[in-house]
Tab-separated table of C-alpha atoms in Angstrom:
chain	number	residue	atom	x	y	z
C	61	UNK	CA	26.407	24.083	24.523
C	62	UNK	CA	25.258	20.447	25.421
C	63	UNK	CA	22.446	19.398	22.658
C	64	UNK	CA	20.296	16.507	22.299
C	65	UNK	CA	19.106	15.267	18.754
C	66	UNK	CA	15.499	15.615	18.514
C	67	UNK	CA	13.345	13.162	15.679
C	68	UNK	CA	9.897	13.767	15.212
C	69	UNK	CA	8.347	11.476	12.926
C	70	UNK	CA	4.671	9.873	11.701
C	71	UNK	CA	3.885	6.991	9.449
C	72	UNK	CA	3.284	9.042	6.696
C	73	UNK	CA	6.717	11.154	6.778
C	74	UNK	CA	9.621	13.409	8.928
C	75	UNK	CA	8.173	16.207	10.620
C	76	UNK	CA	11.292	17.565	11.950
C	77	UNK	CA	14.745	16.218	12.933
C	78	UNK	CA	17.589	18.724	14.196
C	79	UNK	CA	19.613	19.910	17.643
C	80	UNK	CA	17.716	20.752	20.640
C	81	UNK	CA	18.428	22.066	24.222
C	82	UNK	CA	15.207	21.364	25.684
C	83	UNK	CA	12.151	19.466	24.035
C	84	UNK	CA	8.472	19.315	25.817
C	85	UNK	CA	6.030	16.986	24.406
C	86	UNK	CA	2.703	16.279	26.173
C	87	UNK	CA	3.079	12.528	27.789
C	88	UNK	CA	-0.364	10.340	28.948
C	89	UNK	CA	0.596	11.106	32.500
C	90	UNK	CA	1.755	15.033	32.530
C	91	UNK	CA	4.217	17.189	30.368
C	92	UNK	CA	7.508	16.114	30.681
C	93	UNK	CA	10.685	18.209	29.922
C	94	UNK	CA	13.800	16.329	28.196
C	95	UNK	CA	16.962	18.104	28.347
C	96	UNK	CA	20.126	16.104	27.085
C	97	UNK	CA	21.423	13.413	28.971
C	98	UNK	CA	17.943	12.449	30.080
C	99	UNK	CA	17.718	8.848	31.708
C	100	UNK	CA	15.819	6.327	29.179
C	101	UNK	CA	12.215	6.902	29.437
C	102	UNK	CA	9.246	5.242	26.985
C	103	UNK	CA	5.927	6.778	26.997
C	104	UNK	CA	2.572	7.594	25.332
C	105	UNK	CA	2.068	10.769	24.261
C	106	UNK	CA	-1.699	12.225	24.298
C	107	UNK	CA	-3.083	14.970	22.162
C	108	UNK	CA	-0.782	18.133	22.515
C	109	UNK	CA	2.125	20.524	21.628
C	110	UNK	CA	5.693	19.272	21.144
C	111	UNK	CA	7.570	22.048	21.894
C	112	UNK	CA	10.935	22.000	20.814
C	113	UNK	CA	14.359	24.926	21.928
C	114	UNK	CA	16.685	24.318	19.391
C	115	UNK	CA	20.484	25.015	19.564
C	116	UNK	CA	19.808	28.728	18.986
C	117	UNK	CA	17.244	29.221	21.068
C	118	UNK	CA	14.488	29.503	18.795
C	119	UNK	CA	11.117	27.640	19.675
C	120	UNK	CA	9.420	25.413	17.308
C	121	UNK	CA	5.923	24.174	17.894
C	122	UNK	CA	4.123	20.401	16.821
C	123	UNK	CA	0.940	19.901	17.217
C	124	UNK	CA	0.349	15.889	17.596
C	125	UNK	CA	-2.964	13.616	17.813
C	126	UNK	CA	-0.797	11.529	20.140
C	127	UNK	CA	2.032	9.066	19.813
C	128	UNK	CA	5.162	7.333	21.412
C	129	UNK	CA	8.046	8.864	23.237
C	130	UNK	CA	11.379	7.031	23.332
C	131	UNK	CA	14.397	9.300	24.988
C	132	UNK	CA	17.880	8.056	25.202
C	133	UNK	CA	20.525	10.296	26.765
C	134	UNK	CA	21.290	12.209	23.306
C	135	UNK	CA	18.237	10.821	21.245
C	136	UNK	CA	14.719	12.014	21.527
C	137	UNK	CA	12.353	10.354	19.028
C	138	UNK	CA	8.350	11.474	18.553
C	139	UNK	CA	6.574	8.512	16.639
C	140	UNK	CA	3.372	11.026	16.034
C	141	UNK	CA	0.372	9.729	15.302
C	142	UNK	CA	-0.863	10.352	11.939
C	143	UNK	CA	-4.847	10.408	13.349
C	144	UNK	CA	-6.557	10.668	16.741
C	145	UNK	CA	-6.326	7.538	18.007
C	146	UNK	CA	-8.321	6.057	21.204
C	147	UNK	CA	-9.735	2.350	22.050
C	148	UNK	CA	-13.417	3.864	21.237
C	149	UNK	CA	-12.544	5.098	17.824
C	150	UNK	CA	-10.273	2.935	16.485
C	151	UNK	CA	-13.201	0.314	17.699
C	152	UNK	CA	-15.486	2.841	15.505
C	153	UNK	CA	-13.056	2.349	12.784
C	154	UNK	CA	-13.032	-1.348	13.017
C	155	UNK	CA	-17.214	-2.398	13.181
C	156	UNK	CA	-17.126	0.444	9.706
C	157	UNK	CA	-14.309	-1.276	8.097
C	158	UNK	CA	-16.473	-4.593	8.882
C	159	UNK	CA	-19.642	-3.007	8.057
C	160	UNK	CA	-17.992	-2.051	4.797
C	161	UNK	CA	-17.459	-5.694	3.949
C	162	UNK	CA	-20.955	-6.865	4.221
C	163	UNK	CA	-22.273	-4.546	2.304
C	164	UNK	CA	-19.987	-4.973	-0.409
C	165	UNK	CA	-20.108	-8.414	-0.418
C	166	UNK	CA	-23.365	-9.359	-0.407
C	167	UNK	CA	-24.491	-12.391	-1.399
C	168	UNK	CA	-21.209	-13.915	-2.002
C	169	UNK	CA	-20.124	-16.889	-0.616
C	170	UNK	CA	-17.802	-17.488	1.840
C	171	UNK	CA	-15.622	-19.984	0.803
C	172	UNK	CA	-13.429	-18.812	-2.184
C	173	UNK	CA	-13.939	-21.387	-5.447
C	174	UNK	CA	-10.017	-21.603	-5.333
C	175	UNK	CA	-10.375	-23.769	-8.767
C	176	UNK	CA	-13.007	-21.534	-10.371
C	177	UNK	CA	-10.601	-18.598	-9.312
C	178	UNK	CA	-7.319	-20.402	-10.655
C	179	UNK	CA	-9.012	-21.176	-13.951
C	180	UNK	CA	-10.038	-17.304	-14.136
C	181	UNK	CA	-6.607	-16.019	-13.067
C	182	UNK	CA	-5.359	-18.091	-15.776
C	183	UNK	CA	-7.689	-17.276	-18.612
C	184	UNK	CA	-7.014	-13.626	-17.830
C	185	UNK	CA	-3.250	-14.125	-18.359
C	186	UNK	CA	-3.353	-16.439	-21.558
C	187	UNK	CA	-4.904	-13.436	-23.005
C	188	UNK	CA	-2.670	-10.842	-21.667
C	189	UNK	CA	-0.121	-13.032	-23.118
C	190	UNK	CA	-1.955	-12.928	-26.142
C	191	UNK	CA	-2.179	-9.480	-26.374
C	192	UNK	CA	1.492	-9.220	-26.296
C	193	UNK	CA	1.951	-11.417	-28.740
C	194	UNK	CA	-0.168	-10.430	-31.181
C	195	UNK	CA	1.324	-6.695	-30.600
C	196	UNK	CA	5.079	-8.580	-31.205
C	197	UNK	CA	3.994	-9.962	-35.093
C	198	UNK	CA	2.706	-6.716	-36.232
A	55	UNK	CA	-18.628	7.183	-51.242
A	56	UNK	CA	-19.978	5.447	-47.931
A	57	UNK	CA	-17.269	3.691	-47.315
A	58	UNK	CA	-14.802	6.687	-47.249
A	59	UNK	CA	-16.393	8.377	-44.595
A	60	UNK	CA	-17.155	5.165	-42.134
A	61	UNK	CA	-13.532	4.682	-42.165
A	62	UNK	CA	-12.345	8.317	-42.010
A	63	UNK	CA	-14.935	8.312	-38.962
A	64	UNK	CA	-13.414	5.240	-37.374
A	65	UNK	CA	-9.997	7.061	-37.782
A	66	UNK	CA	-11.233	10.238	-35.951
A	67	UNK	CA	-12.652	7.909	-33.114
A	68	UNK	CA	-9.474	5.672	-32.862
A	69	UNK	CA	-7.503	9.126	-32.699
A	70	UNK	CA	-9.653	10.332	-29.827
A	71	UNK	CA	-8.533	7.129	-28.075
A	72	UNK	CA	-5.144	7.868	-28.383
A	73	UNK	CA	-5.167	11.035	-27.285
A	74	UNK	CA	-7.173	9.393	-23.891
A	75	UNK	CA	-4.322	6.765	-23.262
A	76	UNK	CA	-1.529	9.321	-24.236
A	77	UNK	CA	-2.831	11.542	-21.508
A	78	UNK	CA	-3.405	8.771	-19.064
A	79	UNK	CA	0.111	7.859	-20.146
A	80	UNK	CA	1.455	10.718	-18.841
A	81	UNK	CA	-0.351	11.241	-15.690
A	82	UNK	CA	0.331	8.023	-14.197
A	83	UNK	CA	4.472	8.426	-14.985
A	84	UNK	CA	4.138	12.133	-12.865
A	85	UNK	CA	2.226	10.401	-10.333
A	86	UNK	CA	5.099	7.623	-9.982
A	87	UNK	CA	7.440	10.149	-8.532
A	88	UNK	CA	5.002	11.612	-5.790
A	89	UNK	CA	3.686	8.329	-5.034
A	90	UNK	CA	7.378	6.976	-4.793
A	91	UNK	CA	8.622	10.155	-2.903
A	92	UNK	CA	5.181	8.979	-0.248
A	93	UNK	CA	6.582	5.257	-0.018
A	94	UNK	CA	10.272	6.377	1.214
A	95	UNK	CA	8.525	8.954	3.636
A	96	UNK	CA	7.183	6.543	5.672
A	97	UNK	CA	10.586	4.847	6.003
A	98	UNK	CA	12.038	6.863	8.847
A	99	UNK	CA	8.916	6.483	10.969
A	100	UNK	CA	9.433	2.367	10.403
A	101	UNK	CA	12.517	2.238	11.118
A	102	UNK	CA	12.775	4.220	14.371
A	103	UNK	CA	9.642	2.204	15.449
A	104	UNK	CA	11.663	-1.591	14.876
A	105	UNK	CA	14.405	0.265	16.848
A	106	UNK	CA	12.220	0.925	20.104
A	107	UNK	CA	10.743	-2.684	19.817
A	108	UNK	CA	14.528	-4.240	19.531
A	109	UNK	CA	15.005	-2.129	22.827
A	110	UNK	CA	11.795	-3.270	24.598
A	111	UNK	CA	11.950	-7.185	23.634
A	112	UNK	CA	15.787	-6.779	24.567
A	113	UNK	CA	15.076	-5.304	27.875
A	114	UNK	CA	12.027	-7.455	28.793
A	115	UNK	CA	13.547	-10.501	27.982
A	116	UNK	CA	10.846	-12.532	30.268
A	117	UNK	CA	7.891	-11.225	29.141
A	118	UNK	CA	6.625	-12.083	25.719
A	119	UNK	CA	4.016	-10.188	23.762
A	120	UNK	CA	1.508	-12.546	21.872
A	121	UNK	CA	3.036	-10.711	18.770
A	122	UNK	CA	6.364	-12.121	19.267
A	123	UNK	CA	5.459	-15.441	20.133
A	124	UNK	CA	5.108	-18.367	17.377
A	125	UNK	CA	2.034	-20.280	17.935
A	126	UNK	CA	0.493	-22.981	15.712
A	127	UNK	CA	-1.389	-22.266	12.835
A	128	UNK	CA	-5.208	-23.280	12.605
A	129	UNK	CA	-6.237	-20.301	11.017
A	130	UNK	CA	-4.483	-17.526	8.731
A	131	UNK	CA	-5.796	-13.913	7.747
A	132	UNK	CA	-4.169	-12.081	4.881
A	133	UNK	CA	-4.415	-8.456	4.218
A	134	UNK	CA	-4.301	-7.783	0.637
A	135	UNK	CA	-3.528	-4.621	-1.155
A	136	UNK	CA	-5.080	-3.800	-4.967
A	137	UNK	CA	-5.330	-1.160	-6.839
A	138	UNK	CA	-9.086	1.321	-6.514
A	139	UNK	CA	-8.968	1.500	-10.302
A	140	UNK	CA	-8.211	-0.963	-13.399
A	141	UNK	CA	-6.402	-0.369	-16.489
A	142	UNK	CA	-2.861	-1.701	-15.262
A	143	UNK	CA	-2.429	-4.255	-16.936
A	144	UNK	CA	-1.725	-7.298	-15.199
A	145	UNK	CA	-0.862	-5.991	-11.935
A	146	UNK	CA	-3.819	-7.396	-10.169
A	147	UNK	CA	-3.958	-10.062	-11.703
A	148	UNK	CA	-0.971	-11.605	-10.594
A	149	UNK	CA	-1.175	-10.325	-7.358
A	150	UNK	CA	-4.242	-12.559	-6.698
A	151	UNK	CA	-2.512	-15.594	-8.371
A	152	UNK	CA	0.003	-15.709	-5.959
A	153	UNK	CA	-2.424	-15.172	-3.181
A	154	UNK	CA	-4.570	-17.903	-4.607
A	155	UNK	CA	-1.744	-20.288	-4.921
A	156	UNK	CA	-1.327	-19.122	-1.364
A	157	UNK	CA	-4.638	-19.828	-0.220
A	158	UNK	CA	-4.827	-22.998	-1.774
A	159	UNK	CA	-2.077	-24.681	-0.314
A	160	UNK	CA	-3.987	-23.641	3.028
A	161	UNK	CA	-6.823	-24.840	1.916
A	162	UNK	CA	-5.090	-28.480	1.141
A	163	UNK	CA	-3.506	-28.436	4.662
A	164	UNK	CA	-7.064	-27.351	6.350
A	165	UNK	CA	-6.182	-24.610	7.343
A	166	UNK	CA	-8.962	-21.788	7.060
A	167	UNK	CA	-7.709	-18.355	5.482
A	168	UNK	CA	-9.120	-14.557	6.689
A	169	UNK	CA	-9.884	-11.736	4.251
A	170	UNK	CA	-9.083	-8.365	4.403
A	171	UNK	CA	-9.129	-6.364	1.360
A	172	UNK	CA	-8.303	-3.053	0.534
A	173	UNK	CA	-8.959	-1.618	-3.064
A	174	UNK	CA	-12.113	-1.779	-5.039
A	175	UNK	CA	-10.552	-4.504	-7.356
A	176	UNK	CA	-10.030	-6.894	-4.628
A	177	UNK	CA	-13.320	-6.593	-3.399
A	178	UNK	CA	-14.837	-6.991	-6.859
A	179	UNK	CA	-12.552	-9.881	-7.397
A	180	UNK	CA	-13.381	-12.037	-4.093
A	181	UNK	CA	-17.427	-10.785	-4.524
A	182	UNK	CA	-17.337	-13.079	-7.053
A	183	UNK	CA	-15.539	-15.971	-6.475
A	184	UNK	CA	-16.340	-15.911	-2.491
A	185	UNK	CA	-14.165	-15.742	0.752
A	186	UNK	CA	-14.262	-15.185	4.034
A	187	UNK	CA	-13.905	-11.677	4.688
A	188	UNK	CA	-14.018	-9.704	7.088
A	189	UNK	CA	-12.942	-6.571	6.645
A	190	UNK	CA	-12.279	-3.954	4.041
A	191	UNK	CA	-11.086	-0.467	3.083
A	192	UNK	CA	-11.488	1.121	-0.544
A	193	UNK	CA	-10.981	4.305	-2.630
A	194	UNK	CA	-7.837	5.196	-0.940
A	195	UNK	CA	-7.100	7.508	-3.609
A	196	UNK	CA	-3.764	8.401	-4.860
A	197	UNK	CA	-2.132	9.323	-1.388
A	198	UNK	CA	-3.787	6.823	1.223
A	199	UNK	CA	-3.628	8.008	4.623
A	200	UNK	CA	-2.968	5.945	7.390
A	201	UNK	CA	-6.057	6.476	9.636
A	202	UNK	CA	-7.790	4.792	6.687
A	203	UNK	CA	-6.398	1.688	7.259
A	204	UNK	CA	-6.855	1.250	11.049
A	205	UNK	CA	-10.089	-0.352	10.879
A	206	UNK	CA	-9.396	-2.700	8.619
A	207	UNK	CA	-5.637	-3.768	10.569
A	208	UNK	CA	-7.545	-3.387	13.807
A	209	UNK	CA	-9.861	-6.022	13.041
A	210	UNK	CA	-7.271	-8.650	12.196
A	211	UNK	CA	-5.223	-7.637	14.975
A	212	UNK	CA	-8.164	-8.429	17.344
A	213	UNK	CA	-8.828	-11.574	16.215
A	214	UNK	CA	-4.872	-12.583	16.890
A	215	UNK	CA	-5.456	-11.029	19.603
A	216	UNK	CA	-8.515	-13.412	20.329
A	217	UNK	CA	-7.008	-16.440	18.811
A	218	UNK	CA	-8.897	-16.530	16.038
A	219	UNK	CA	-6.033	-16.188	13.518
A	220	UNK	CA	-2.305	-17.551	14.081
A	221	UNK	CA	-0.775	-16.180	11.394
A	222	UNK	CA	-1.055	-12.924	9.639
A	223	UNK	CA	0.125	-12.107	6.268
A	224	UNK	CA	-0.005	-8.683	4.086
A	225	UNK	CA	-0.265	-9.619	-0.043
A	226	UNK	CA	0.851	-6.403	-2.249
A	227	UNK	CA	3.037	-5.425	-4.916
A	228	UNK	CA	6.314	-4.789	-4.996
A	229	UNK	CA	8.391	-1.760	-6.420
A	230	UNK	CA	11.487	-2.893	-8.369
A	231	UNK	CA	11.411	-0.492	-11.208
A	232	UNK	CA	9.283	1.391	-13.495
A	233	UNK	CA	9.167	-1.637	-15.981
A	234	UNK	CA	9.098	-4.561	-13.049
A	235	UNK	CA	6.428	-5.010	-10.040
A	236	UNK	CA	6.521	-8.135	-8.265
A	237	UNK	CA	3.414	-9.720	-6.161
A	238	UNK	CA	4.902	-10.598	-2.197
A	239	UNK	CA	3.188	-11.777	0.758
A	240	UNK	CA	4.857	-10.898	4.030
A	241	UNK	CA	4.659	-11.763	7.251
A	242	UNK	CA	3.272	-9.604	9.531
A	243	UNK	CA	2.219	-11.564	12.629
A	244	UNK	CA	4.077	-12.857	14.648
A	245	UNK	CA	6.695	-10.464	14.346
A	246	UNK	CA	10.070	-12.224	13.353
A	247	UNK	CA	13.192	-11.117	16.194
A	248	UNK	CA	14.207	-8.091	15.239
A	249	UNK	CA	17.533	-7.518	15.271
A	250	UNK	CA	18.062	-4.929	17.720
A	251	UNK	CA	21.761	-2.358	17.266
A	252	UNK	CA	23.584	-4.614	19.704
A	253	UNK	CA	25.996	-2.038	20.918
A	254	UNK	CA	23.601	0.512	22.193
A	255	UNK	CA	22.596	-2.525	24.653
A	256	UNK	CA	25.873	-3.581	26.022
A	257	UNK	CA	25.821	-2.113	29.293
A	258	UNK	CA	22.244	-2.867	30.733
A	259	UNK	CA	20.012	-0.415	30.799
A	260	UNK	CA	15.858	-0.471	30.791
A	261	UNK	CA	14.064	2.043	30.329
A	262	UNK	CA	11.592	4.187	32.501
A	263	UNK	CA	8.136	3.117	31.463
A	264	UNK	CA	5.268	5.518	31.614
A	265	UNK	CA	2.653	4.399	32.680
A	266	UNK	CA	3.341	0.457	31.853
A	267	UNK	CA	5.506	-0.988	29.629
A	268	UNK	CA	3.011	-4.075	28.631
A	269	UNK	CA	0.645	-1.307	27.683
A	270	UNK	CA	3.841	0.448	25.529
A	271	UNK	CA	4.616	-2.722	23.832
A	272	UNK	CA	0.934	-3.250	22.662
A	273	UNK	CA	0.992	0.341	21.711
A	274	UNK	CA	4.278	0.571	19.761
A	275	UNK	CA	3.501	-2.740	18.180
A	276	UNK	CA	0.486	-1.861	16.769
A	277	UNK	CA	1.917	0.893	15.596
A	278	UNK	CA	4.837	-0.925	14.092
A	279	UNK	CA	2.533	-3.484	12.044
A	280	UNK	CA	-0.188	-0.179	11.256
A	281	UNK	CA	3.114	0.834	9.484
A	282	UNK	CA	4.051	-2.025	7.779
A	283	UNK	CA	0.614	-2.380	6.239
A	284	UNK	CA	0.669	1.849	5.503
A	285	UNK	CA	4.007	1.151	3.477
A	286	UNK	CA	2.453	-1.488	1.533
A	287	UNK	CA	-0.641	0.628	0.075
A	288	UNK	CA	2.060	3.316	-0.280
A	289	UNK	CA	4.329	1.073	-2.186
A	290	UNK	CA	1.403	-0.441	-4.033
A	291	UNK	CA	0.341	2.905	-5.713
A	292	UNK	CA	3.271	3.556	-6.872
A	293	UNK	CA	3.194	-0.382	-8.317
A	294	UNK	CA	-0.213	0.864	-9.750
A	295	UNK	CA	1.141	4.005	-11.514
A	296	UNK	CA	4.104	2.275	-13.292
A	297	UNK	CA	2.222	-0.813	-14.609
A	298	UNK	CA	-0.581	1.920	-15.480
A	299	UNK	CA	2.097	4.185	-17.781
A	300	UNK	CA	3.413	0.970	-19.136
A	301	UNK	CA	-0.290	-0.453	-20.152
A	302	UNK	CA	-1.396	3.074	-21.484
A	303	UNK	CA	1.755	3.496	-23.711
A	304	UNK	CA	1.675	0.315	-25.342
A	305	UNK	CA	-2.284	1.249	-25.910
A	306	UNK	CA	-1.279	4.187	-27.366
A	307	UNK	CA	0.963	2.537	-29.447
A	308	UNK	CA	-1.217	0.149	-30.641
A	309	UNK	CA	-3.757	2.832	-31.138
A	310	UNK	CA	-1.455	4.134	-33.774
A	311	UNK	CA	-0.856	1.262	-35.704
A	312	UNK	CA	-4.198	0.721	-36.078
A	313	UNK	CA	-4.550	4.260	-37.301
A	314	UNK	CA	-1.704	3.440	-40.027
A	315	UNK	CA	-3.780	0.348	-40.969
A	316	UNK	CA	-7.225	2.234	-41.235
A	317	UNK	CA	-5.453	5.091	-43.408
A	318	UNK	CA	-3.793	2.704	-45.611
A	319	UNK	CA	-6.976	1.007	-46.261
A	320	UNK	CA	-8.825	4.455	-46.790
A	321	UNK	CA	-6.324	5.364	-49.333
A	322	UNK	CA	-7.120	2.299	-51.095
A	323	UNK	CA	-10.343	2.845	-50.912
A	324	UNK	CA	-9.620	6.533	-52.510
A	325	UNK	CA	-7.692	5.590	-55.457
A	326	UNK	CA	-9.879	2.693	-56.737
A	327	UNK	CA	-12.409	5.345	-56.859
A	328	UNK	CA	-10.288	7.867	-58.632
A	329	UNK	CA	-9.468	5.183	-61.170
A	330	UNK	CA	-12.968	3.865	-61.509
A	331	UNK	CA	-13.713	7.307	-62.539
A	332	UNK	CA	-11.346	7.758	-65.154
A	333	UNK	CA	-11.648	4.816	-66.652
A	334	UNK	CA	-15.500	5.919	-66.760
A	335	UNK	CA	-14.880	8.687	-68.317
A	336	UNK	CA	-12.309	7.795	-70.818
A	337	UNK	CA	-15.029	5.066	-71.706
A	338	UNK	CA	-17.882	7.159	-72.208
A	339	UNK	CA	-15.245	9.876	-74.407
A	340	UNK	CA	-14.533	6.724	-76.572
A	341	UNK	CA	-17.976	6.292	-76.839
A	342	UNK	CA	-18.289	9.888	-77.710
A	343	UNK	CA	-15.577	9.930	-80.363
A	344	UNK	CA	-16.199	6.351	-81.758
């Protein structure tokens, strides 16, 4: 039976990779069915199921946050998002990070004393040096 | 005698040390693994991703993202990776040499340098000797996830986006071995030409974009440098676990000698009493007898 390799995979590891006769996954504009030999298609994937026929006909089901789909004629690959993602909260995500900043830094100055910082960095490694010398002669 | 027991107490408290550093030994060297095992996992995902952008810049050869394109730098912004906790020896340390080096020959050729940090120590670190920035992410833990980095990446990716920055760099360590971590700053922005599987691409092909391939490439992009900078807090625990095994063994270590030291001197201590004593009383039984 004709097959197409199926990938599924997020940032923060493989979800799945095997043989498939049919894959579904949930693109932006409708669900779209792959079976092998499918023309080249590119598209975003929005919250949903990736469903997924492999060679023996059992189903397997993926639940994504949304993604990428890239299909070559015997290559399906899923780059799933690892979080919900959307212009509104990745904006959210953004002004928090920021926020997160200012409140941390408070009161410090915005250009960095490069020299003060050099003469610091190097202090702090004439005594790690130090250290391992000292351990050496015993 | 006093002195006895202040050093026979010092022992017991030295000892108590050692058994702290010996167990923060050997937590760190079985986190290694896991956080290792974490950095490769998000190889795959990479590496598919730099595939699909080969195909799209090969395919669109006219149109040219913003990312893509070389521009002239007025202004840099650095991401930089540290460690949440201390005791790693010099891990940090050297990381923010080389970014200061970094900075500094900016700074010489006017050019004004971006902040992001992520990890409490870098934050610490640039509270007190200033900077300009703008964003920042901490207590990751020991397996970061990537939605906590998206606000921070987002923000620098606006302000390319905007103009505001030209270049954009990610600082972290690197993972040679258990014994070796190296500070590297990468480029991240623009995106150097990726070198797309040229034999997939001989016969001319595109494909079909849903909904618009602009809107793809920004997506997949994003994506593609969201993973970069993932990798790099990934690879950077596993940086911080290492030099942290390495610094807690060679504290245990030293604990001990100084635990040989203290016990050498307390049996010193011990036998010029003993002797005091019998020469005491084989003075007075002189005295006795004579």
């Amino acid at each position: 039976m004709i097959s197409i390799k199926i990938d599924i995979v997020s940032a923060e590891g493989e979800i799945y990779s095997g043989e498939a006769t049919m894959v579904y996954a949930p693109a932006k504009m409708g669900e779209v069915g792959i079976a092998p030999r499918h023309a080249p298609l590119l598209t975003a994937l929005k919250p949903g199921d990736v469903r997924v026929q492999d060679v023996d006909g059992k189903e397997h089901f993926f639940y994504i946050t949304g993604g990428m789909l890239e299909v070559q004629p015997h290559l399906v690959t899923v780059l799933a998002d690892t979080a919900l993602r959307g212009d509104e909260l990745d904006e959210a995500a953004a002004q928090e990070s920021q926020r997160q900043a200012e409140e941390a830094l408070k009161g410090a100055s915005a250009e960095t004393d490069i020299k003060r910082a050099q003469a610091e960095l190097a202090e702090a490694n004439a005594r790690y040096r130090a250290a391992q010398k000292l351990k050496g002669i015993k | 005698m006093a002195g006895d027991k202040e050093i026979l107490n010092k022992i017991r408290s030295v000892k108590n040390m050692q058994k702290i550093t010996s167990a923060m030994e050997m937590v760190a060297a079985s986190k290694i693994r896991k956080a290792q095992a974490q950095m490769n996992a998000s190889r795959p995902y990479a590496e598919r991703i730099r595939k699909v952008i080969g195909h799209l810049g090969a395919a669109n050869p006219d149109y040219k993202h913003p990312f893509l394109e070389e521009r002239e730098t007025k202004r840099v912004g650095i991401i930089i990776i540290s460690t949440d906790k201390g005791l790693c020896g010099g891990l940090n340390v050297n990381l923010f040499k080389r970014v200061i080096a970094e900075m500094s020959a900016y700074q010489e050729k006017k050019i004004e340098v971006d902040l992001v940090l992520v990890g409490s120590k870098s934050v610490q670190f640039f509270k007190r000797l200033g900077g300009k920035v703008v964003g920042t992410a901490t207590n990751l833990g020991d397996r970061p996830q990537a939605s906590d980095l998206i606000g921070a990446i987002k923000i620098m990716l606006d302000s390319y986006n905007e103009g505001k920055i030209d270049k954009l760099f990610l600082a972290h360590n690197e993972f040679v071995s258990t014994m070796n971590q190296n500070p590297k700053i990468n480029t991240l922005l623009p995106v150097s030409t990726i070198n797309e599987d040229s034999d997939s691409l001989q016969t001319h092909w595109d494909y079909i974009y849903e909904p618009d391939a602009i809107d793809l490439l920004d997506g997949v992009l994003m994506r593609y440098i969201e993973s970069q900078v993932y990798r790099g807090a990934t690879e950077n625990i596993a940086c911080e676990m290492a030099a942290k095994m390495v610094a807690m063994k060679s504290a245990t270590d030293n604990a001990g000698d100084i635990i040989d030291k203290l016990q050498l001197v307390y049996n010193k201590a011990r036998q010029a009493a003993i002797t005091q004593e019998i020469s005491e009383i084989v003075g007075g039984a002189a005295a006795v007898s004579g």
